[in-house]
């Protein structure tokens, strides 16, 4: 049986962030994830998590200036110092929250920079993050995000590219975060993708397509994929990173199905 984590940046948004932890626990979730915790004081986040008796499953490294459209720092030449600082900030939160997975967003493709230079910067930054976080037992995750619909110009927008980068980074604590919604848009063939890469997957996320809504709302046959993950002995978490169509609790009817 898969372990489902509620993504609090997408679910329970009917209430303020502080209240989403208890709402997730009341709905039967044992773990939570979200995009970024940094706008809230660390002691407060730790208290909300502990009060709800939830496991902190995942969050992202600081992405740069999100409000101005930045979507990660890892592939950006000239921003290495800022990236190193983001690793330290994420580490402080991960320690206090007992979180053992952090997602490192690649960033948007920088204009007029050779692909070889972009990749070299990305690989060096991921090695730095992995080496800083390995003594804490923390895994760094890289995620292919579709650049056709959700994040135009995102640099890491292909599953095969992510696997090749994992090989080049060469760190045991850097793994693939496979969002099946993004993978469906990027290339489809989800079952074979899972089978081919299961040994390198550190986290799975879900939403249906089109619309990025609940499982069962679109074309992806999630009951089959959940059974496949069981057959493949996947023991990690599955993050529910989808947009409820008509309220979070009402949309959770997919879980017992």
Coordinates of N, CA, C and O in Angstrom, one line a residue, residues 85-219:
X85 N 24.3 29.3 -0.2 CA 23.6 29.8 1.0 C 22.2 29.2 1.1 O 21.7 29.0 2.2
X86 N 21.6 28.9 -0.1 CA 20.3 28.2 0.0 C 20.3 26.8 0.6 O 19.4 26.4 1.2
X87 N 21.4 26.2 0.3 CA 21.6 24.8 0.9 C 21.7 24.9 2.4 O 21.1 24.1 3.1
X88 N 22.4 25.9 2.9 CA 22.5 26.1 4.4 C 21.2 26.4 5.0 O 20.9 25.9 6.1
X89 N 20.4 27.2 4.3 CA 19.1 27.6 4.8 C 18.2 26.4 4.9 O 17.5 26.1 5.9
X90 N 18.2 25.6 3.8 CA 17.4 24.4 3.8 C 17.8 23.4 4.8 O 17.0 22.7 5.4
X91 N 19.1 23.3 5.0 CA 19.6 22.3 6.0 C 19.1 22.7 7.4 O 18.8 21.8 8.2
X92 N 19.1 24.0 7.8 CA 18.6 24.4 9.1 C 17.1 23.9 9.3 O 16.8 23.4 10.3
X93 N 16.3 24.1 8.3 CA 14.9 23.7 8.3 C 14.8 22.1 8.4 O 14.0 21.6 9.2
X94 N 15.6 21.5 7.6 CA 15.5 20.0 7.5 C 15.9 19.4 8.9 O 15.3 18.4 9.3
X95 N 17.0 19.9 9.5 CA 17.4 19.4 10.8 C 16.2 19.6 11.8 O 15.9 18.6 12.5
X96 N 15.7 20.7 11.9 CA 14.6 21.0 12.9 C 13.4 20.2 12.7 O 12.7 19.9 13.6
X97 N 13.1 20.0 11.4 CA 11.8 19.3 11.0 C 12.0 17.8 10.9 O 11.0 17.1 10.6
X98 N 13.2 17.3 11.0 CA 13.4 15.9 10.8 C 13.2 15.4 9.4 O 12.8 14.3 9.1
X99 N 13.4 16.3 8.4 CA 13.1 16.0 7.0 C 14.4 15.4 6.4 O 15.5 15.9 6.5
X100 N 14.2 14.3 5.6 CA 15.3 13.6 5.0 C 15.3 13.7 3.5 O 16.1 12.9 2.9
X101 N 14.5 14.5 2.9 CA 14.5 14.7 1.5 C 14.3 16.2 1.2 O 13.4 16.8 1.7
X102 N 15.1 16.7 0.3 CA 14.9 18.1 -0.2 C 15.0 18.1 -1.7 O 15.9 17.4 -2.3
X103 N 14.2 18.8 -2.4 CA 14.2 18.9 -3.8 C 14.9 20.2 -4.2 O 14.7 21.3 -3.8
X104 N 15.9 20.0 -5.2 CA 16.7 21.1 -5.7 C 16.1 21.5 -7.1 O 16.3 20.7 -8.0
X105 N 15.5 22.6 -7.2 CA 14.9 23.1 -8.4 C 16.1 23.6 -9.3 O 17.0 24.3 -8.9
X106 N 16.0 23.2 -10.6 CA 17.1 23.5 -11.5 C 17.2 25.0 -11.9 O 18.3 25.6 -11.9
X107 N 16.0 25.5 -12.2 CA 16.0 26.9 -12.6 C 15.6 27.0 -14.1 O 15.6 26.0 -14.8
X108 N 15.3 28.2 -14.6 CA 15.0 28.4 -16.0 C 16.3 28.5 -16.8 O 17.4 28.9 -16.3
X109 N 16.2 28.1 -18.0 CA 17.3 28.1 -18.9 C 17.9 29.6 -19.1 O 17.1 30.5 -19.5
X110 N 19.1 29.8 -18.7 CA 19.7 31.2 -18.8 C 19.9 31.5 -20.3 O 20.4 30.7 -21.0
X111 N 19.6 32.7 -20.7 CA 19.8 33.1 -22.1 C 21.2 33.3 -22.4 O 22.0 33.8 -21.6
X112 N 21.5 33.0 -23.7 CA 22.9 33.2 -24.2 C 24.0 32.6 -23.4 O 25.1 33.2 -23.3
X113 N 23.8 31.5 -22.8 CA 24.8 30.7 -22.1 C 24.9 29.3 -22.7 O 23.9 28.7 -23.0
X114 N 26.1 28.9 -23.1 CA 26.3 27.6 -23.7 C 25.7 26.5 -22.8 O 25.9 26.5 -21.6
X115 N 25.1 25.5 -23.4 CA 24.5 24.4 -22.7 C 25.6 23.7 -21.9 O 25.3 23.2 -20.7
X116 N 26.7 23.5 -22.4 CA 27.8 22.9 -21.6 C 28.1 23.6 -20.3 O 28.4 23.0 -19.3
X117 N 28.1 24.9 -20.4 CA 28.4 25.7 -19.1 C 27.2 25.6 -18.2 O 27.5 25.4 -16.9
X118 N 26.0 25.6 -18.6 CA 24.9 25.5 -17.8 C 24.9 24.1 -17.0 O 24.7 24.0 -15.8
X119 N 25.2 23.1 -17.8 CA 25.2 21.7 -17.2 C 26.4 21.6 -16.2 O 26.2 21.0 -15.1
X120 N 27.5 22.2 -16.5 CA 28.7 22.1 -15.6 C 28.4 22.8 -14.3 O 28.7 22.3 -13.2
X121 N 27.7 24.0 -14.3 CA 27.3 24.7 -13.1 C 26.3 23.8 -12.3 O 26.4 23.7 -11.1
X122 N 25.3 23.3 -13.0 CA 24.3 22.4 -12.3 C 24.9 21.2 -11.6 O 24.7 21.0 -10.5
X123 N 25.8 20.5 -12.3 CA 26.4 19.4 -11.7 C 27.3 19.7 -10.5 O 27.2 19.1 -9.5
X124 N 28.1 20.8 -10.6 CA 28.9 21.2 -9.5 C 28.0 21.6 -8.3 O 28.3 21.3 -7.2
X125 N 26.9 22.3 -8.6 CA 26.0 22.7 -7.5 C 25.4 21.5 -6.8 O 25.3 21.5 -5.6
X126 N 24.9 20.6 -7.6 CA 24.3 19.4 -7.0 C 25.3 18.6 -6.2 O 25.0 18.0 -5.1
X127 N 26.5 18.5 -6.7 CA 27.6 17.8 -5.9 C 27.8 18.5 -4.6 O 28.0 17.9 -3.5
X128 N 27.8 19.8 -4.6 CA 28.0 20.6 -3.4 C 26.9 20.4 -2.4 O 27.1 20.1 -1.2
X129 N 25.7 20.4 -2.9 CA 24.5 20.2 -2.0 C 24.5 18.8 -1.5 O 24.3 18.6 -0.3
X130 N 24.8 17.8 -2.3 CA 24.9 16.4 -1.8 C 25.9 16.2 -0.8 O 25.7 15.6 0.3
X131 N 27.1 16.8 -0.9 CA 28.2 16.6 0.0 C 27.9 17.3 1.3 O 28.2 16.9 2.4
X132 N 27.2 18.5 1.3 CA 26.8 19.2 2.5 C 25.7 18.4 3.3 O 25.7 18.4 4.5
X133 N 24.8 17.8 2.6 CA 23.6 17.2 3.2 C 23.8 15.7 3.6 O 23.1 15.2 4.4
X134 N 24.8 15.0 2.9 CA 25.0 13.6 3.2 C 25.3 13.3 4.7 O 24.8 12.3 5.2
X135 N 26.2 14.1 5.3 CA 26.4 13.8 6.8 C 25.2 13.8 7.6 O 25.2 13.2 8.7
X136 N 24.1 14.5 7.2 CA 22.9 14.6 7.9 C 21.9 13.5 7.5 O 20.8 13.5 8.0
X137 N 22.3 12.7 6.6 CA 21.4 11.6 6.1 C 20.3 12.1 5.2 O 19.2 11.5 5.1
X138 N 20.5 13.2 4.5 CA 19.5 13.9 3.7 C 19.8 13.6 2.2 O 20.9 13.7 1.7
X139 N 18.7 13.2 1.5 CA 18.8 12.9 0.1 C 18.4 14.2 -0.7 O 17.4 14.8 -0.3
X140 N 19.1 14.5 -1.7 CA 18.8 15.6 -2.6 C 18.1 15.0 -3.8 O 18.5 14.0 -4.4
X141 N 16.9 15.6 -4.2 CA 16.1 15.1 -5.3 C 16.2 16.1 -6.5 O 16.1 17.3 -6.3
X142 N 16.2 15.5 -7.7 CA 16.1 16.4 -8.9 C 14.8 15.9 -9.6 O 14.6 14.7 -9.7
X143 N 14.1 16.9 -10.1 CA 12.8 16.6 -10.7 C 12.6 17.1 -12.1 O 12.7 18.4 -12.3
X144 N 12.4 16.3 -13.1 CA 12.0 16.8 -14.4 C 10.6 17.5 -14.4 O 9.7 16.8 -13.9
X145 N 10.5 18.7 -14.8 CA 9.3 19.5 -14.8 C 9.0 19.9 -16.2 O 9.8 20.4 -16.9
X146 N 7.7 19.6 -16.7 CA 7.4 19.9 -18.1 C 7.5 21.4 -18.3 O 7.0 22.2 -17.6
X147 N 8.1 21.7 -19.5 CA 8.3 23.1 -19.9 C 7.3 23.5 -20.9 O 7.3 24.7 -21.4
X148 N 6.4 22.6 -21.2 CA 5.4 22.9 -22.3 C 4.2 23.6 -21.7 O 3.6 24.5 -22.4
X149 N 3.8 23.2 -20.5 CA 2.5 23.8 -19.9 C 2.8 24.5 -18.6 O 2.4 25.7 -18.5
X150 N 3.4 23.9 -17.7 CA 3.5 24.4 -16.3 C 4.6 25.3 -16.1 O 4.5 26.3 -15.3
X151 N 5.8 25.1 -16.6 CA 7.0 25.9 -16.3 C 7.8 26.2 -17.6 O 8.8 25.5 -17.8
X152 N 7.3 27.0 -18.4 CA 8.1 27.3 -19.7 C 9.5 27.7 -19.4 O 9.8 28.4 -18.5
X153 N 10.4 27.1 -20.3 CA 11.8 27.4 -20.2 C 12.5 26.7 -19.1 O 13.7 27.1 -18.8
X154 N 11.9 25.8 -18.3 CA 12.5 25.1 -17.2 C 13.6 24.3 -17.8 O 13.4 23.6 -18.8
X155 N 14.8 24.3 -17.2 CA 16.0 23.7 -17.8 C 15.9 22.2 -17.8 O 16.2 21.5 -18.7
X156 N 15.5 21.6 -16.6 CA 15.5 20.2 -16.5 C 14.1 19.7 -16.8 O 13.2 19.6 -15.9
X157 N 13.8 19.4 -18.1 CA 12.5 19.2 -18.5 C 12.4 17.8 -19.3 O 11.5 17.6 -20.1
X158 N 13.2 16.8 -18.9 CA 13.2 15.6 -19.6 C 13.7 14.5 -18.6 O 14.7 14.7 -17.9
X159 N 13.0 13.3 -18.6 CA 13.4 12.3 -17.6 C 14.7 11.7 -18.0 O 15.6 11.5 -17.1
X160 N 14.9 11.4 -19.3 CA 16.2 10.8 -19.7 C 17.4 11.8 -19.4 O 18.5 11.3 -19.0
X161 N 17.2 13.0 -19.5 CA 18.2 14.0 -19.2 C 18.5 14.0 -17.7 O 19.7 14.0 -17.3
X162 N 17.5 13.8 -16.8 CA 17.7 13.7 -15.4 C 18.5 12.5 -15.0 O 19.4 12.6 -14.2
X163 N 18.2 11.4 -15.7 CA 19.0 10.2 -15.4 C 20.4 10.3 -15.8 O 21.4 9.9 -15.1
X164 N 20.7 11.0 -17.0 CA 22.0 11.2 -17.4 C 22.8 12.1 -16.4 O 23.9 11.9 -16.1
X165 N 22.1 13.1 -15.9 CA 22.7 14.0 -14.9 C 23.0 13.3 -13.6 O 24.0 13.6 -13.0
X166 N 22.1 12.4 -13.2 CA 22.4 11.6 -12.0 C 23.7 10.8 -12.2 O 24.5 10.8 -11.2
X167 N 23.9 10.3 -13.3 CA 25.1 9.6 -13.6 C 26.3 10.5 -13.5 O 27.4 10.1 -12.9
X168 N 26.2 11.7 -14.0 CA 27.3 12.6 -14.0 C 27.6 13.2 -12.6 O 28.7 13.4 -12.2
X169 N 26.5 13.5 -11.9 CA 26.7 14.0 -10.5 C 27.4 13.0 -9.6 O 28.3 13.3 -8.9
X170 N 27.0 11.7 -9.7 CA 27.7 10.6 -9.1 C 27.7 10.7 -7.6 O 28.8 10.4 -7.0
X171 N 26.6 11.0 -7.0 CA 26.5 11.0 -5.5 C 25.3 10.0 -5.1 O 24.2 10.1 -5.7
X172 N 25.6 9.2 -4.2 CA 24.6 8.2 -3.8 C 23.3 8.8 -3.2 O 22.2 8.2 -3.2
X173 N 23.5 10.0 -2.6 CA 22.3 10.7 -2.0 C 21.7 11.7 -2.9 O 21.0 12.6 -2.5
X174 N 21.8 11.6 -4.2 CA 21.1 12.3 -5.2 C 20.2 11.4 -6.0 O 20.8 10.5 -6.7
X175 N 18.9 11.5 -6.0 CA 18.0 10.6 -6.6 C 17.0 11.4 -7.4 O 16.9 12.6 -7.4
X176 N 16.1 10.6 -8.1 CA 15.1 11.2 -9.0 C 13.8 11.4 -8.2 O 13.4 10.5 -7.5
X177 N 13.2 12.6 -8.4 CA 11.9 12.8 -7.9 C 11.0 12.7 -9.2 O 11.1 13.6 -10.1
X178 N 10.2 11.7 -9.2 CA 9.4 11.5 -10.4 C 7.9 11.9 -10.2 O 7.2 11.2 -9.5
X179 N 7.5 13.1 -10.7 CA 6.2 13.5 -10.7 C 5.5 12.9 -11.9 O 5.8 13.3 -13.0
X180 N 4.5 12.0 -11.7 CA 3.9 11.3 -12.8 C 3.1 12.2 -13.7 O 2.9 11.9 -14.9
X181 N 2.6 13.3 -13.1 CA 1.9 14.3 -13.9 C 2.8 14.9 -15.0 O 2.5 15.0 -16.2
X182 N 4.0 15.4 -14.5 CA 4.9 16.0 -15.4 C 5.4 15.0 -16.4 O 5.6 15.3 -17.6
X183 N 5.7 13.8 -15.9 CA 6.3 12.7 -16.8 C 5.3 12.3 -17.9 O 5.6 12.0 -19.0
X184 N 4.0 12.4 -17.6 CA 2.9 12.1 -18.6 C 3.0 13.1 -19.7 O 2.9 12.8 -20.9
X185 N 3.1 14.4 -19.3 CA 3.2 15.4 -20.3 C 4.5 15.4 -21.1 O 4.5 15.6 -22.3
X186 N 5.6 15.1 -20.4 CA 6.9 15.1 -21.1 C 7.0 13.9 -22.1 O 7.5 14.1 -23.2
X187 N 6.6 12.7 -21.7 CA 6.9 11.6 -22.5 C 5.8 10.5 -22.4 O 5.8 9.6 -23.3
X188 N 5.0 10.4 -21.4 CA 4.1 9.3 -21.3 C 4.8 8.0 -20.9 O 5.9 8.1 -20.3
X189 N 4.2 6.9 -21.2 CA 4.8 5.6 -21.0 C 5.2 5.4 -19.5 O 6.3 5.0 -19.2
X190 N 4.3 5.7 -18.6 CA 4.6 5.9 -17.2 C 5.0 4.5 -16.6 O 6.0 4.5 -15.8
X191 N 4.4 3.5 -17.0 CA 4.7 2.2 -16.3 C 6.1 1.8 -16.7 O 6.9 1.4 -15.8
X192 N 6.5 1.9 -17.9 CA 7.9 1.5 -18.3 C 8.9 2.5 -17.7 O 10.0 2.1 -17.3
X193 N 8.5 3.7 -17.5 CA 9.4 4.7 -16.9 C 9.7 4.3 -15.5 O 10.8 4.3 -15.0
X194 N 8.6 3.9 -14.7 CA 8.8 3.4 -13.4 C 9.6 2.2 -13.3 O 10.5 2.0 -12.5
X195 N 9.3 1.2 -14.2 CA 10.1 -0.1 -14.2 C 11.5 0.2 -14.5 O 12.4 -0.4 -13.8
X196 N 11.8 1.0 -15.4 CA 13.2 1.3 -15.9 C 14.0 2.0 -14.8 O 15.2 1.7 -14.6
X197 N 13.4 2.9 -14.0 CA 14.2 3.7 -13.1 C 13.9 3.6 -11.7 O 14.3 4.4 -10.8
X198 N 13.2 2.5 -11.3 CA 12.7 2.4 -9.9 C 13.8 2.4 -8.9 O 13.7 3.0 -7.8
X199 N 15.0 1.9 -9.3 CA 16.1 1.9 -8.3 C 16.7 3.3 -8.1 O 17.5 3.4 -7.2
X200 N 16.3 4.3 -8.9 CA 16.9 5.6 -8.7 C 15.9 6.6 -8.3 O 16.1 7.8 -8.3
X201 N 14.7 6.1 -8.0 CA 13.6 7.0 -7.6 C 13.6 7.2 -6.1 O 13.4 6.2 -5.4
X202 N 13.7 8.4 -5.6 CA 13.7 8.7 -4.2 C 12.3 9.3 -3.7 O 12.1 9.3 -2.5
X203 N 11.5 9.7 -4.7 CA 10.2 10.3 -4.3 C 9.3 10.3 -5.5 O 9.8 10.5 -6.6
X204 N 8.0 10.1 -5.3 CA 7.0 10.1 -6.4 C 6.0 11.1 -6.0 O 5.6 11.3 -4.8
X205 N 5.5 11.9 -7.0 CA 4.4 12.8 -6.8 C 3.3 12.5 -7.9 O 3.6 12.0 -8.9
X206 N 2.1 12.9 -7.5 CA 0.9 12.6 -8.4 C 0.0 13.7 -8.6 O -0.1 14.6 -7.8
X207 N -0.6 13.7 -9.8 CA -1.8 14.6 -10.2 C -2.2 14.0 -11.5 O -1.5 13.3 -12.2
X208 N -3.5 14.2 -11.8 CA -4.0 13.7 -13.1 C -3.8 14.7 -14.2 O -3.5 15.9 -14.0
X209 N -3.9 14.2 -15.4 CA -3.8 15.1 -16.6 C -4.9 14.8 -17.6 O -5.4 13.7 -17.7
X210 N -5.5 15.9 -18.1 CA -5.2 17.3 -18.0 C -5.7 18.0 -16.7 O -6.6 17.4 -16.1
X211 N -5.2 19.2 -16.4 CA -5.8 20.0 -15.4 C -5.0 19.9 -14.0 O -5.2 20.7 -13.2
X212 N -4.2 18.9 -13.8 CA -3.5 18.7 -12.6 C -4.4 18.6 -11.4 O -4.1 19.1 -10.3
X213 N -5.5 17.8 -11.6 CA -6.4 17.6 -10.5 C -6.2 16.2 -9.9 O -5.2 15.6 -10.1
X214 N -7.2 15.8 -9.1 CA -7.2 14.6 -8.3 C -7.0 13.3 -9.3 O -7.4 13.3 -10.4
X215 N -6.3 12.3 -8.7 CA -6.3 11.0 -9.5 C -7.8 10.6 -9.8 O -8.7 10.8 -8.9
X216 N -8.0 10.1 -11.0 CA -9.3 9.7 -11.4 C -10.1 10.8 -12.1 O -11.2 10.5 -12.6
X217 N -9.5 12.0 -12.3 CA -10.1 13.1 -13.0 C -9.7 13.2 -14.4 O -10.2 14.0 -15.2
X218 N -8.7 12.4 -14.8 CA -8.2 12.5 -16.2 C -7.7 11.2 -16.8 O -8.3 10.1 -16.5
X219 N -6.7 11.2 -17.6 CA -6.3 10.1 -18.4 C -5.3 9.1 -17.7 O -5.1 8.0 -18.3

